[in-house]
Amino acid sequence: MRLTVIGCGTAATNPVTPASGLLLTSGATELLLDCGPGVISRLGTHVNPTRLSAIVVSHLHFDHYLDLVALRYLLPWRGRRSNRPIVYLPPGGLAHLVALEVAMSERAGFFAAALDVVEYDPDQSIHLHDELAVSFSPSQHYVPSWSVAIEGPRGERVVYTGDTGPTEALVDLSRGADLAIVEASLAAADEDDPVRGHLTVDEAIGIVERSGARGGLIVHYPWERRAQIAARAARARALVRVAVPDLVIDIASGTAGGVTLGAAG
């Protein structure tokens, strides 16, 4: 299984990285985790966005799903009925897309005409082409949000927290994972609401360390703090890297496996 970082930014745009978007591939299966602004354009340097197997959206904040619009404009307006990308939205997602069609002054059914859009049941797993199994766990965020666990055909296991505050459930979900992908939006916890919805880098690294994951990857962080976050990650007891666009990580399973860093283009 291979992970390619497409975007690792926050809702605050910058010229270096798109917002949230991670590509997982196994065999011919191509899964995009989140689809924030700028992701589809950058994704096109790695794979054909119109031929994705599936897109899974963790929650309905714009920096995690708005580039579904860009993908839709790449697709035929009529005639294509096979090999349509499947978009898995969290509960309530279909209503959001309908509202987005209205806001964009697009025709009714704008998305459904070219994409197979469904709402996932967080209590049920998704199986993609006998290659990847996707399951969900509730996160602690300002809107309903889900962390995602992905298992590969040889037992590889990747956990993606999405946006979340600190909870012990994240440690349990990441326990023994080959790679835990954790957000680090905050410079300090007091930047957050009383009921937390994001993590500091110390909290993110703590989740990796306490879970025993064989590797960690920091995403969804302010780009201007990259050097500071990388310096903190270098002091971690666990193997923790900081995501940058086009970073490639090969993932193997088990105690003899782990993660292998590839080239960033």
PDB file of N, CA and C in Angstrom, residues 120-127 134-136:
ATOM      1  N   TYR A 120     -22.063   7.441   3.754  1.00  0.00           N
ATOM      2  CA  TYR A 120     -21.652   6.212   4.429  1.00  0.00           C
ATOM      3  C   TYR A 120     -22.328   6.096   5.784  1.00  0.00           C
ATOM      4  N   ASP A 121     -22.495   4.867   6.215  1.00  0.00           N
ATOM      5  CA  ASP A 121     -22.960   4.560   7.559  1.00  0.00           C
ATOM      6  C   ASP A 121     -21.711   4.357   8.413  1.00  0.00           C
ATOM      7  N   PRO A 122     -21.428   5.237   9.375  1.00  0.00           N
ATOM      8  CA  PRO A 122     -20.196   5.102  10.156  1.00  0.00           C
ATOM      9  C   PRO A 122     -20.073   3.779  10.900  1.00  0.00           C
ATOM     10  N   ASP A 123     -21.176   3.051  11.043  1.00  0.00           N
ATOM     11  CA  ASP A 123     -21.118   1.760  11.728  1.00  0.00           C
ATOM     12  C   ASP A 123     -20.828   0.605  10.775  1.00  0.00           C
ATOM     13  N   GLN A 124     -20.708   0.902   9.487  1.00  0.00           N
ATOM     14  CA  GLN A 124     -20.463  -0.136   8.488  1.00  0.00           C
ATOM     15  C   GLN A 124     -19.146   0.134   7.757  1.00  0.00           C
ATOM     16  N   SER A 125     -18.437  -0.929   7.399  1.00  0.00           N
ATOM     17  CA  SER A 125     -17.197  -0.800   6.637  1.00  0.00           C
ATOM     18  C   SER A 125     -17.495  -0.693   5.146  1.00  0.00           C
ATOM     19  N   ILE A 126     -16.560  -0.113   4.433  1.00  0.00           N
ATOM     20  CA  ILE A 126     -16.605  -0.024   2.974  1.00  0.00           C
ATOM     21  C   ILE A 126     -15.485  -0.892   2.426  1.00  0.00           C
ATOM     22  N   HIS A 127     -15.790  -1.712   1.436  1.00  0.00           N
ATOM     23  CA  HIS A 127     -14.777  -2.571   0.818  1.00  0.00           C
ATOM     24  C   HIS A 127     -14.592  -2.157  -0.635  1.00  0.00           C
ATOM     25  N   VAL A 134     -12.374   0.040   4.582  1.00  0.00           N
ATOM     26  CA  VAL A 134     -12.421   1.344   5.238  1.00  0.00           C
ATOM     27  C   VAL A 134     -13.455   1.295   6.360  1.00  0.00           C
ATOM     28  N   SER A 135     -13.049   1.673   7.560  1.00  0.00           N
ATOM     29  CA  SER A 135     -13.979   1.735   8.683  1.00  0.00           C
ATOM     30  C   SER A 135     -13.854   3.091   9.362  1.00  0.00           C
ATOM     31  N   PHE A 136     -14.813   3.412  10.214  1.00  0.00           N
ATOM     32  CA  PHE A 136     -14.950   4.761  10.758  1.00  0.00           C
ATOM     33  C   PHE A 136     -15.046   4.744  12.276  1.00  0.00           C
TER      34      PHE A 136
END
